[in-house]
Structure formats: C-alpha cells, structure tokens
Amino acid sequence: MESGSRSMHRLTATIIWPILFLFLIHAAHCFYLPGVAPEDFQKGDPLKVKVNKLTSIKTQLPYSYYSLPFCPPEKIVDSAENLGEVLRGDRIENSPYVFKMREPHMCTVLCRITLDAKTAKLFKEKIDDEYRVNMILDNLPLVVPIRRLDQDSSTVYQLGYHVGLKGQYSGSKEEKYFIHNHLAFTVKYHRDPQTDSARIVGFEVKPYSIKHEYEGKWNEKSRLTTCDPHNKRTVVNSNTPQEVEAKKEIIFTYDVEYQESDVKWASRWDAYLLMNDDQIHWFSIVNSLMIVLFLSGMVAMIMLRTLYRDISRYNELETQEEAQEETGWKLVHGDVFRPPSNSDLLCVYVGTGVQFLGMVLVTMIFAVFGFLSPSNRGGLMTAMLLLWVFMGIFAGYASARLYKMFKGAEWKKLAFRTACMFPGIVFAIFFVLNAIIWGQKSSGAVPFGTMFALVLMWFGISVPLVFVGGYVGFKKPAIEDPVKTNKIPRQIPEQAWYMNPTFSILIGGILPFGAVFIELFFILTSIWLNQFYYIFGFLFLVFIILLITCAEITIVLCYFQLCSEDYLWWWRSYLTSGSSALYLFLYATFYFFTKLEITKLVSGLLYFGYMLIASYAFFVLTGTIGFYACFWFTRLIYSSVKID
C-alpha cells in the first residue's frame, strides 16, 4: 500500500511540476509592468486618446470628464482601473478624438453644442475653480508647454489644459467666461529607421478659445470660415474668443500634428519629471541630510563616551556604602522593567508601528528600483495597501511578544485590538471624508464596491494574519528582563523643569521632524499641487536618516530620564519620537495657509482630514522606532553592570 502511495506521489510530481513550470514560463513571458512595455506604431495605425478626470488645485475635488457637456463618443467605455487609481479619483474613459499615426489633421470638427442655463453654469463654475482637463495617449499624460522667459527660455510643462479662462473685452469692465474649444495637439514620436515603426514619446497641447463661424445653416458638411484646412487657415490665437453663456453655440475642433523626436522611448518621462527647479530640490535635500548626519554623529559620540564612563564607574564600586551613595540610572534597576500603565494599548501601538515600518520599508525599496514610477498610475497606493494588509502578521507577532513580556494572558483580545484599532480610526475618518466628497458628486468619492473590497481585505486577510502572528509570538518563550523587578515601586524624586514629561516629549520631536522637513515640502507639493514625485532614492535616504534620528534622540532623552531616577520610560520613549507628528501637522497647517489657494470649506476639511490621517500614521511609525531604540538601550545598559 505504501509503495503504491509513493508511486502515486511520483506520478503526480512528474505530471504536475512540468505543467506548473510551463505555466510559470508562460506567465513570465506575458507579464510586464503597466506603462513599461513599449508599443510600436506603423504609419496610419489608430491611436487611442483617453480622457481622465478634471482636476483643480483650488478645490482638490476631481470630477469625471463627461460631468461637463464635452463632446462624447458614440458609447462611453470605462477603462480598467487598479485600486490605487480608483482611490485617487481617476476615471479613464474613451474619447471621440481620432488620431492616426503620422497622419496630421487640421481643424477637425468634433461636435457642436448649444448651451442652456444649466450647462453654462457648470462650465462657469469649473472655469472659476481653474479646473484642468487631463488626457492620456499611450500611457503619457497630456501637458501644456509653457516657455519661461526668466530662465534662458526654458520650457516647463503643466499637466492638463484649463477648461477655460476669465477675461474682459477691451473698453469693458464686465468679466466674461471663455471656453477652450480648439485644441492644437502635438504628438512626438521616435522613429526606428530600420522598421519605420514609431514609438510615442510626447503628448502636448495648446488650447485656444475661438468663436467659430460658418456660412448658412449648420449641417454635417458645413465648412468653418474661422478654421478651414482647405484654405490652410488655422487657429493661431484667441483674438475672437468663445463666450460661455446660455443659448450660445460652441463648436469644438482640434488639430493634430506629428513631430519626430530624438528622445528615446525609455527617456520619454524625463520632461514630465523635471517640472520643478530640481537643483534647488537636490541642494536642499543634501543640505538637510548633512546637518542631520552631523547632529546624529555628535549625539552618538557623546552617548557612547558618557555611557562607557558610567558603566566603568558602577562596576568599580566595591563596598555597599559606596553603592548607597551612588546616584544615577543604576539606582532604578529594580523598577526600570516594571510594566507600564495601559500596557495593552502600548502593545497595540507597537505592533501597528511594526506593520507600518515593514510597509514603508518594502514600498521604498520597490520605488527605488523603479517599480512604482509615475508611469504606473495608482501603483504606489495599491502597493502600500497590499503591503499593509500582508504585514499584519508582523504586527500580531510584535504586539504578542511584548504582551507576554508584560505577563499578559488574553492574546486573542490583544490581536483583535491590534488588527482593528488603527485601521478602524483611519477608516472612520476616511468614511466621513468620502461621504463629504460623495455629497459634492465628485469622482474622487470611492464607490461602494471599492469600499467593500477594502473592508474585505481588512477583515478577510489582515485580521487573520494578525491572529496568526499573535499566535506564533505568544507561543514563544517570554522575553526575560536582565534584572529583577522589585515588588514595591520606588518613589520618583521631584524632577527639574526641563525633565518635565510634556516638555521633554515636545523637545524630542523637533529633530526627527527636521530630518524630513525639506522632503515634506516636495511631497505635499506633489500631492496637493498635482505634480509628480519621483526622487525615491533621496526619499529612501531621508527615511534612513529619520530612523537613526528617532532612535538617537529617544535614547539620549531616555538616558537623562533614568539618570534623574525617573523609571517611567515605556510610554515616554514612544511619545518622544512620536511627537514629531505634531510638528508635521503644524507644518501642514502652515503649508495650507501659505502655499495653497483653497477657499471652500469642503476642500479645507478634506485637506485637514487627510493630513490628520498622515500625521497619525507618522506618529505610529516614529513612536515605534523610538520605543524599540529605548527597549534595546535599557536592556543593553542594565545587562552591562553588576547588580548586587
């Protein structure tokens, strides 16, 4: 019977493994990163122009393209979107624009509409709020080239074109609304001379507002007198702009020209990513890193020399009288590992911080290697969500290990709190913000199906993984303290004003915030001013510096605290580095009033709601780093001295 079973196993292995291997080879052959695989086009091949959301840095509320009465195709088809794109408010749909590779078109009429009072009001509102129209061609976003006269005529690119503009006729004080109804597209391509195929390397537009005219009554064969390809008459300015008023007709037209470019396909995103003054950006980051590295080196040197002297002195004490006369951190050895108040909550926060640390670290590594580049829309957010879910196993493990050290017994209750507390608070804030966005009928509102998928990921994957990690962590032997804890707590002497917990905690958060201060400006700019963030290499360096700074400042303040015979270090170590989140939120408030032009209450609520979530996450991350640094530090120093 056993030999028959073995034969069956061999047969199964012989059949299944080759099939699995072939499947993996096929999958590897078919797999490519979105936005990374190049596509070759022959002359005359159709190009799919897709429309994306309407965006505004004044309202921060995205809307779908067809929420305005633009010219629709025969049938509107939604493109498949990943989780990150949906959460970002992307709504990618097909368009009526007809492009054929290397076949220019002049003054193609898209459609003609007559505005009523409602549609005119819609256009005016979007023009007032400076909304931009976003389009995509071969995964490249549409940009408007703007020549800057102040910097050697360099060209900068702005994502999307404005729906319209406000202005006045000469001699009139009345402000009018004008719509950009003529688009002059430029498609740049890189041609392969051997195959004559081409790859798209640029997608630009120059928008114009022009009141089109024609002879007689309008029909499908009507020819425009303001823009006629037969007479080589093209739109070159907006001298006779198209007003937005009820009962006015608007004719939408477009040109397409093709320009051969020396830019290769692999470098086509360079122009999009170099939108800012990158020299200032780089100099600021390097300057910040050098300052923080210098401070960290000084702190580490002082700590090592002082600690070495303390340990040598304590170990040289010979008589009991000398030991009694001695003061400092050795005196509190019998209380330093006493479990803190609300130890369960501390375990939950430490476990959540470990989950966050794992997510951020892996995300950074993927981003540095280019897997989460801007060409992969929504990839960064999708990766972060998935990694958060799967890092739940480490959260459960870390919280259970600490919980068992504190002599806890109800690990299941702890695992449930670890799995639900932080995500529950964030989800509650997110749900309220989403309801506000939904009330504004914005495409940024997360659909019910996506919300359900998020809850399913949370309770279907993350919660079970936290329980698995908790079970494994609790089954392991408890971490033993290097010294015994006294039964009766020692009285803490009166502390100097500068060792006051509140003051000490607030001081401790300044240096970690200083480590990310410069980079934070660029991150906020990319999020709220609709720009690309791409220098993940520098961000990774800043993150490493943040880890070092959080650890070192917490260790220094913990050392001073123990020297003043205050042994309540557990929570203070977490709050010391975690207080940097308070400075982050204060800086976000400063950024809101100095850099953004948000005037609407709803947009302000969204900004502060999302920045509150970001600050809370930063608190959990930095607090956990500080806690583990102090945990390692206290165990190290108390295991290095002879305790009678």
XYZ file of C-alpha atoms in Angstrom:
644
model
C 0.000 0.000 0.000
C 2.846 2.373 0.938
C 4.722 1.611 -2.304
C 1.527 2.330 -4.261
C 1.138 5.622 -2.454
C 4.760 6.535 -3.236
C 4.238 5.688 -6.926
C 1.159 7.878 -6.995
C 3.120 10.767 -5.455
C 5.925 10.306 -8.007
C 3.417 10.235 -10.880
C 1.716 13.374 -9.579
C 5.050 15.159 -9.221
C 6.108 14.008 -12.702
C 2.948 15.407 -14.279
C 2.172 18.478 -12.157
C 5.625 20.059 -11.775
C 6.382 20.283 -15.537
C 2.905 21.738 -16.141
C 3.431 24.269 -13.344
C 6.886 25.104 -14.726
C 5.489 25.667 -18.225
C 2.725 27.838 -16.776
C 5.283 29.966 -14.926
C 7.382 30.358 -18.093
C 4.271 31.434 -19.989
C 3.311 33.847 -17.207
C 6.821 35.277 -17.162
C 6.684 35.736 -20.925
C 3.313 37.501 -20.760
C 3.981 39.597 -17.675
C 5.037 43.206 -17.912
C 4.772 46.189 -15.647
C 1.950 48.565 -16.635
C 3.301 51.508 -18.552
C 6.687 49.855 -19.059
C 6.206 47.737 -22.206
C 6.726 49.869 -25.351
C 4.241 49.791 -28.200
C 5.291 50.234 -31.831
C 3.025 52.027 -34.300
C 3.175 51.918 -38.088
C 2.093 54.861 -40.207
C -1.724 55.083 -40.224
C -2.238 52.974 -37.091
C -5.087 54.306 -34.903
C -4.058 55.893 -31.606
C -6.411 55.673 -28.638
C -6.817 59.025 -26.926
C -8.357 58.597 -23.491
C -9.792 61.244 -21.197
C -9.195 61.315 -17.451
C -10.579 63.326 -14.545
C -10.917 67.099 -14.286
C -8.645 68.390 -11.516
C -8.238 71.641 -9.622
C -5.664 72.655 -7.029
C -8.210 75.149 -5.653
C -10.872 72.585 -4.711
C -8.935 69.266 -4.625
C -12.169 67.626 -5.852
C -11.764 65.620 -9.078
C -14.667 65.180 -11.498
C -15.126 62.834 -14.419
C -14.509 64.318 -17.878
C -18.091 63.799 -19.036
C -19.527 65.564 -15.974
C -19.205 68.596 -18.271
C -21.061 68.560 -21.623
C -17.948 67.878 -23.712
C -18.313 66.003 -26.989
C -18.962 62.332 -26.136
C -18.128 59.286 -28.316
C -20.913 57.013 -29.594
C -20.514 54.869 -26.482
C -18.594 55.843 -23.336
C -16.373 52.943 -22.217
C -14.580 52.940 -18.863
C -11.007 51.653 -18.862
C -9.985 49.035 -16.313
C -8.505 50.753 -13.263
C -6.490 49.403 -10.371
C -7.315 50.045 -6.716
C -4.902 52.966 -6.449
C -6.413 54.732 -9.471
C -9.938 54.455 -8.046
C -8.812 55.839 -4.681
C -7.037 58.722 -6.462
C -10.262 59.602 -8.268
C -9.018 58.632 -11.748
C -11.843 57.939 -14.199
C -10.269 56.923 -17.504
C -12.686 56.752 -20.447
C -12.564 56.711 -24.235
C -12.884 59.889 -26.290
C -14.206 60.955 -29.732
C -10.748 62.161 -30.837
C -9.487 60.244 -33.888
C -5.696 60.097 -34.239
C -3.780 58.120 -36.868
C -0.040 57.711 -36.504
C 1.943 60.280 -38.534
C -1.170 61.464 -40.382
C -1.765 65.104 -39.368
C -5.263 66.577 -39.275
C -6.158 70.230 -39.407
C -9.307 71.750 -37.948
C -11.305 68.573 -37.413
C -14.794 69.346 -36.114
C -15.621 67.274 -33.064
C -19.187 68.392 -32.358
C -21.448 71.409 -31.969
C -23.478 72.071 -28.826
C -25.843 74.802 -27.699
C -25.579 75.739 -24.045
C -28.588 76.029 -21.800
C -28.594 77.825 -18.447
C -27.558 74.679 -16.530
C -24.623 73.685 -18.753
C -23.398 77.289 -18.968
C -23.410 77.457 -15.162
C -21.452 74.162 -14.976
C -18.747 75.478 -17.323
C -18.536 78.787 -15.439
C -18.114 77.031 -12.086
C -15.278 74.880 -13.427
C -13.570 77.891 -15.033
C -13.912 79.818 -11.739
C -12.221 76.957 -9.862
C -9.458 76.687 -12.501
C -10.180 73.083 -13.455
C -7.865 71.314 -15.858
C -8.721 68.629 -18.395
C -6.479 65.549 -18.279
C -5.965 63.189 -21.216
C -3.788 60.146 -21.886
C -2.147 58.817 -25.059
C -0.095 55.603 -24.908
C 0.046 55.997 -21.119
C 1.525 59.511 -21.403
C -0.419 62.355 -19.759
C -1.281 65.440 -21.780
C 0.845 68.510 -20.981
C 0.814 72.173 -21.919
C 4.320 73.506 -22.755
C 4.995 76.941 -21.247
C 8.096 78.898 -22.188
C 9.691 80.704 -19.257
C 11.387 83.970 -20.177
C 13.177 84.319 -16.832
C 15.372 81.226 -17.179
C 17.068 81.240 -20.576
C 13.794 80.486 -22.360
C 13.492 77.042 -20.751
C 10.226 75.159 -21.185
C 8.157 73.822 -18.299
C 5.184 71.504 -18.639
C 1.842 71.718 -16.859
C -0.389 68.678 -16.575
C -3.642 69.125 -18.497
C -5.151 72.266 -20.022
C -7.573 74.686 -18.383
C -11.277 74.265 -19.206
C -11.366 77.971 -19.944
C -10.418 81.402 -18.682
C -11.933 84.648 -17.436
C -11.278 87.969 -19.129
C -12.634 91.322 -20.313
C -13.155 92.835 -23.716
C -11.117 95.974 -24.348
C -13.027 99.006 -23.135
C -15.316 96.926 -20.907
C -15.116 96.253 -17.164
C -17.534 93.307 -17.228
C -15.781 89.972 -16.661
C -16.693 87.243 -19.130
C -16.094 83.478 -19.212
C -14.411 81.908 -22.256
C -14.012 78.214 -23.043
C -11.062 76.486 -24.711
C -12.880 74.885 -27.611
C -9.963 74.399 -30.046
C -7.068 72.112 -29.158
C -3.840 72.009 -31.155
C -2.300 68.632 -30.291
C 1.330 67.719 -30.923
C 2.288 64.043 -30.815
C 6.041 63.489 -30.620
C 7.428 60.176 -31.805
C 10.760 58.400 -32.065
C 11.129 56.526 -35.348
C 13.084 53.342 -35.919
C 14.773 53.809 -39.345
C 15.061 50.043 -39.930
C 11.415 49.064 -39.420
C 9.863 52.531 -39.979
C 7.800 51.920 -36.855
C 7.477 54.678 -34.262
C 7.037 54.996 -30.531
C 5.204 57.875 -28.861
C 7.477 59.995 -26.664
C 5.420 63.166 -26.105
C 1.814 64.381 -25.961
C 1.362 68.157 -25.884
C -1.470 70.610 -26.485
C -2.019 74.322 -26.981
C -5.604 75.294 -26.097
C -7.420 78.178 -27.816
C -10.741 79.887 -27.339
C -12.269 80.899 -30.670
C -15.775 81.786 -31.786
C -16.108 79.625 -34.881
C -18.114 80.946 -37.810
C -19.678 79.270 -40.833
C -21.938 80.177 -43.767
C -25.616 79.309 -43.898
C -27.317 76.790 -41.627
C -25.242 74.204 -39.752
C -25.120 70.655 -41.067
C -22.574 67.837 -41.097
C -20.945 69.153 -44.279
C -20.677 72.777 -43.127
C -17.233 74.340 -43.506
C -15.870 76.766 -40.946
C -14.647 80.143 -42.126
C -12.524 80.620 -38.991
C -10.657 77.356 -39.371
C -10.519 75.731 -42.787
C -7.975 73.052 -43.787
C -8.756 73.588 -47.498
C -7.761 77.258 -47.351
C -4.854 76.483 -44.966
C -6.467 78.701 -42.350
C -5.543 77.574 -38.857
C -6.211 78.845 -35.358
C -3.126 80.649 -34.059
C -4.602 82.942 -31.372
C -7.717 83.654 -29.301
C -8.491 87.162 -30.581
C -12.186 86.319 -31.035
C -12.806 84.052 -28.021
C -15.822 81.820 -27.450
C -18.061 83.084 -24.648
C -19.818 80.792 -22.196
C -23.414 81.958 -21.987
C -26.834 80.333 -22.173
C -28.208 79.834 -25.726
C -24.717 80.276 -27.226
C -23.461 77.599 -29.564
C -19.968 76.150 -29.186
C -18.136 74.251 -31.919
C -15.330 72.020 -30.628
C -12.410 71.485 -33.024
C -8.876 70.131 -32.907
C -5.628 69.875 -34.886
C -3.095 67.049 -34.720
C 0.486 67.397 -35.848
C 3.304 64.865 -35.515
C 6.904 65.747 -34.707
C 9.830 63.371 -34.940
C 11.943 63.479 -31.789
C 15.430 62.351 -30.789
C 14.113 61.415 -27.337
C 14.086 57.647 -26.950
C 11.128 55.770 -25.512
C 12.993 54.917 -22.284
C 13.579 58.638 -21.609
C 10.152 59.950 -22.542
C 9.120 60.639 -18.924
C 12.144 62.862 -18.245
C 10.394 66.019 -19.445
C 7.416 65.278 -17.187
C 9.545 64.632 -14.120
C 11.789 67.687 -14.451
C 8.998 70.175 -13.914
C 10.468 71.916 -10.858
C 13.704 73.666 -10.021
C 15.448 70.379 -9.407
C 18.795 71.992 -8.496
C 17.224 73.730 -5.501
C 15.447 70.472 -4.644
C 18.659 68.441 -4.632
C 20.683 71.079 -2.791
C 18.046 71.382 -0.060
C 17.835 67.637 0.480
C 21.614 67.154 0.590
C 21.957 70.125 2.949
C 19.293 68.683 5.254
C 20.875 65.247 5.230
C 24.324 66.626 6.051
C 23.004 68.617 9.035
C 21.083 65.651 10.408
C 24.021 63.288 9.886
C 26.323 65.713 11.728
C 23.890 66.031 14.651
C 23.382 62.257 14.781
C 27.151 61.691 14.830
C 27.602 64.182 17.677
C 24.786 62.632 19.709
C 26.122 59.111 19.191
C 29.669 60.139 20.208
C 28.527 61.876 23.408
C 26.305 58.969 24.380
C 28.966 56.332 23.830
C 31.612 58.224 25.861
C 29.253 59.057 28.754
C 27.796 55.562 28.956
C 31.223 53.923 28.877
C 32.333 56.106 31.795
C 29.140 55.323 33.792
C 29.390 51.559 33.340
C 33.094 51.554 34.275
C 32.380 53.576 37.434
C 29.460 51.387 38.559
C 31.430 48.189 38.083
C 34.402 49.540 40.068
C 32.302 50.144 43.213
C 33.459 47.743 45.903
C 31.622 48.498 49.134
C 27.918 48.644 49.927
C 28.387 52.156 51.365
C 29.756 53.384 48.048
C 26.816 51.805 46.218
C 24.318 53.522 48.523
C 25.960 56.890 47.992
C 25.913 56.435 44.222
C 23.167 58.113 42.237
C 22.063 57.799 38.631
C 20.384 55.279 36.407
C 21.705 52.222 38.316
C 19.529 53.100 41.340
C 16.279 52.415 39.423
C 17.310 48.947 38.192
C 14.592 47.352 40.340
C 11.814 49.368 38.660
C 13.012 50.081 35.140
C 11.357 46.954 33.684
C 8.123 47.302 35.658
C 5.173 47.000 33.209
C 3.720 50.449 32.393
C 0.142 51.591 32.872
C -2.087 50.773 29.857
C 0.482 48.196 28.752
C -2.101 46.551 26.437
C -2.523 49.788 24.485
C 1.251 50.193 24.208
C 1.499 46.652 22.760
C -1.192 47.505 20.195
C 0.585 50.694 19.104
C 3.994 48.991 18.905
C 2.544 46.164 16.786
C 0.858 48.667 14.457
C 4.121 50.585 14.171
C 5.982 47.428 13.148
C 3.322 46.855 10.484
C 3.810 50.402 9.233
C 7.586 50.156 9.282
C 7.509 46.977 7.187
C 5.084 48.512 4.689
C 7.102 51.731 4.264
C 10.440 49.920 4.005
C 9.296 47.459 1.310
C 7.425 50.198 -0.596
C 10.553 52.374 -0.602
C 12.689 49.519 -1.930
C 10.212 48.843 -4.751
C 10.040 52.569 -5.553
C 13.845 52.951 -5.614
C 14.087 50.124 -8.165
C 11.534 51.878 -10.382
C 8.589 49.523 -9.957
C 6.353 52.337 -8.683
C 7.226 55.068 -11.173
C 4.599 57.701 -12.135
C 4.034 55.817 -15.414
C 2.325 53.122 -13.342
C -0.696 55.175 -12.276
C -2.074 54.171 -8.897
C 0.734 51.638 -8.423
C 2.158 53.325 -5.325
C -1.144 53.404 -3.452
C -2.070 49.860 -4.493
C 1.315 48.546 -3.337
C 1.033 50.337 0.011
C -2.435 48.942 0.703
C -1.479 45.371 -0.201
C 1.742 45.533 1.809
C -0.129 46.944 4.808
C -2.527 44.008 4.678
C 0.199 41.357 4.428
C 2.397 42.994 7.084
C -0.357 42.233 9.604
C 1.449 39.033 10.551
C 4.394 41.071 11.881
C 2.032 43.386 13.783
C 0.469 40.420 15.569
C 3.846 38.880 16.331
C 5.419 42.094 17.734
C 2.434 43.003 19.916
C 2.081 39.431 21.285
C 5.786 39.171 22.190
C 5.652 42.431 24.144
C 2.310 41.486 25.698
C 3.695 38.186 27.011
C 6.691 40.002 28.485
C 4.202 42.164 30.419
C 2.646 38.934 31.812
C -0.497 39.294 29.669
C -2.740 36.251 29.114
C -5.560 37.238 26.699
C -3.592 37.286 23.436
C -6.689 36.877 21.227
C -8.227 40.057 22.626
C -4.926 41.859 22.049
C -4.642 40.545 18.467
C -8.148 41.785 17.674
C -7.356 45.246 19.054
C -4.093 45.336 17.069
C -5.927 44.369 13.878
C -8.780 46.834 14.315
C -7.778 49.908 16.317
C -5.568 51.909 13.927
C -7.353 50.809 10.704
C -10.701 51.427 12.425
C -9.832 55.045 13.328
C -8.424 55.714 9.839
C -11.409 54.052 8.139
C -13.856 56.124 10.224
C -12.147 59.402 9.192
C -11.896 58.193 5.586
C -15.584 57.215 5.545
C -16.657 60.683 6.732
C -14.392 62.382 4.161
C -15.701 60.074 1.435
C -19.287 60.978 2.368
C -18.378 64.672 2.015
C -16.821 64.026 -1.425
C -19.838 61.951 -2.458
C -22.081 64.847 -1.431
C -20.160 67.052 -3.882
C -20.781 64.465 -6.670
C -17.034 64.227 -7.253
C -15.332 61.296 -8.993
C -12.952 61.250 -6.017
C -15.675 59.527 -3.975
C -14.753 55.856 -3.559
C -17.540 53.635 -4.997
C -19.394 51.201 -2.738
C -17.788 48.208 -4.478
C -14.276 49.508 -3.793
C -15.191 50.331 -0.183
C -16.464 46.773 0.226
C -13.218 45.417 -1.291
C -11.190 47.440 1.234
C -13.243 46.075 4.155
C -12.874 42.562 2.721
C -9.086 42.962 2.530
C -9.068 44.239 6.090
C -11.188 41.518 7.711
C -10.501 38.751 5.202
C -6.698 38.985 5.018
C -5.229 41.463 7.516
C -7.165 40.374 10.638
C -6.453 36.624 10.176
C -2.757 37.385 9.557
C -2.575 39.454 12.750
C -4.069 36.495 14.652
C -1.536 34.116 13.067
C 1.331 36.435 14.048
C -0.129 36.836 17.536
C -0.411 33.069 17.998
C 3.216 32.481 16.915
C 4.507 35.367 19.062
C 2.599 34.288 22.163
C 3.741 30.654 21.873
C 7.391 31.705 22.034
C 9.079 31.946 25.453
C 8.659 35.338 27.148
C 11.497 37.853 26.841
C 13.394 37.796 30.135
C 14.437 41.040 31.825
C 18.184 41.473 32.513
C 17.415 42.488 36.143
C 14.701 41.569 38.643
C 11.843 43.932 39.378
C 11.125 44.963 42.969
C 7.697 44.223 44.414
C 7.234 47.744 45.803
C 7.626 50.632 43.302
C 10.343 53.158 44.092
C 9.309 56.746 44.703
C 10.315 59.065 41.886
C 12.075 62.210 43.178
C 10.917 65.659 42.122
C 12.152 66.399 38.617
C 13.789 69.531 37.232
C 11.586 71.688 34.945
C 13.442 70.592 31.823
C 12.753 66.926 32.669
C 9.003 67.530 32.782
C 7.387 64.791 30.615
C 5.459 67.218 28.384
C 8.478 69.467 27.774
C 10.802 66.517 27.188
C 8.402 64.841 24.761
C 7.860 68.035 22.736
C 11.609 68.719 22.526
C 12.233 65.147 21.365
C 10.048 65.523 18.261
C 11.914 68.505 16.788
C 14.962 66.666 15.429
C 13.068 63.821 13.669
C 10.795 66.432 12.067
C 13.890 68.368 10.985
C 15.121 65.248 9.198
C 12.075 65.155 6.896
C 11.266 68.864 6.812
C 12.687 69.662 3.350
C 11.424 66.485 1.721
C 7.993 67.022 3.258
C 7.589 70.242 1.282
C 8.074 68.418 -2.033
C 5.806 65.545 -1.005
C 2.983 67.943 -0.067
C 3.530 69.842 -3.312
C 3.232 66.663 -5.388
C 0.038 65.606 -3.564
C -1.839 68.904 -3.365
C -0.477 70.822 -6.376
C -0.946 67.953 -8.841
C 2.719 67.319 -9.631
C 4.815 64.166 -9.955
C 7.046 62.989 -7.123
C 9.834 60.782 -8.344
C 13.079 61.176 -6.328
C 12.555 58.000 -4.319
C 16.311 57.469 -3.891
C 16.582 60.664 -1.853
C 13.370 59.818 -0.011
C 14.852 56.465 0.993
C 17.966 58.216 2.344
C 15.775 60.640 4.292
C 13.824 57.686 5.687
C 17.031 56.010 6.902
C 18.122 59.307 8.479
C 14.701 59.536 10.134
C 15.163 56.059 11.647
C 18.598 56.985 13.030
C 17.436 60.359 14.341
C 14.329 58.964 16.067
C 16.400 56.242 17.719
C 19.205 58.523 18.880
C 17.153 61.415 20.248
C 14.929 58.979 22.160
C 17.922 57.146 23.630
C 19.530 60.442 24.760
C 16.376 61.684 26.488
C 15.736 58.242 27.979
C 19.261 58.259 29.416
C 18.738 61.685 31.018
C 15.395 60.499 32.394
C 16.910 57.390 34.006
C 19.802 59.444 35.400
C 17.253 61.642 37.196
C 15.802 58.435 38.711
C 12.561 58.506 36.703
C 11.952 54.946 35.522
C 8.632 55.520 33.690
C 10.261 55.323 30.272
C 7.960 52.950 28.354
C 5.322 55.384 27.154
C 7.670 58.368 27.141
C 10.035 56.629 24.708
C 7.108 56.086 22.334
C 5.789 59.641 22.667
C 9.203 61.353 22.439
C 9.893 60.493 18.806
C 6.170 60.184 18.037
C 5.674 63.858 18.933
C 7.300 64.722 15.589
C 3.840 64.002 14.129
C 2.549 67.104 15.941
C 5.134 69.238 14.137
C 4.202 67.564 10.871
C 0.559 68.543 11.339
C 1.520 72.091 12.344
C 3.682 72.373 9.220
C 0.792 71.035 7.111
C -1.375 73.822 8.587
C 1.310 76.407 7.743
C 1.566 74.961 4.196
C -2.217 75.215 3.776
C -2.301 78.937 4.553
C 0.884 79.915 2.677
C 1.056 77.701 -0.422
C -2.480 76.594 -1.270
C -5.342 78.662 -2.662
C -8.139 76.578 -1.159
C -11.118 78.735 -0.191
C -14.022 76.267 0.039
C -14.925 74.682 3.378
C -15.294 71.188 1.897
C -11.816 71.328 0.345
C -10.335 72.550 3.643
C -11.996 69.678 5.528
C -10.578 67.197 3.019
C -7.078 68.627 3.356
C -7.015 68.603 7.141
C -8.760 65.220 7.286
C -6.170 63.532 5.080
C -3.271 65.321 6.785
C -4.647 64.151 10.155
C -4.513 60.555 8.882
C -0.953 61.107 7.577
C 0.165 62.649 10.886
C -1.408 59.812 12.885
C 0.424 57.268 10.725
C 3.678 59.207 11.166
C 3.126 59.183 14.946
C 2.722 55.390 14.997
C 5.794 54.881 12.797
C 8.214 57.216 14.583
C 6.902 56.267 18.035
C 7.623 52.595 17.415
C 11.163 53.366 16.222
C 11.825 55.366 19.398
C 10.311 52.668 21.611
C 12.427 49.849 20.191
C 15.563 52.000 20.397
C 14.956 52.609 24.124
C 13.968 48.987 24.665
C 17.293 47.851 23.212
C 19.208 50.594 25.048
C 17.826 49.852 28.540
C 18.356 46.115 28.181
C 21.906 46.738 26.997
C 22.993 49.066 29.815
C 21.359 47.101 32.664
C 22.851 43.845 31.449
C 26.314 45.524 31.349
C 26.541 46.415 35.066
C 26.861 44.167 38.125
C 23.641 44.299 40.142
C 24.001 43.179 43.788
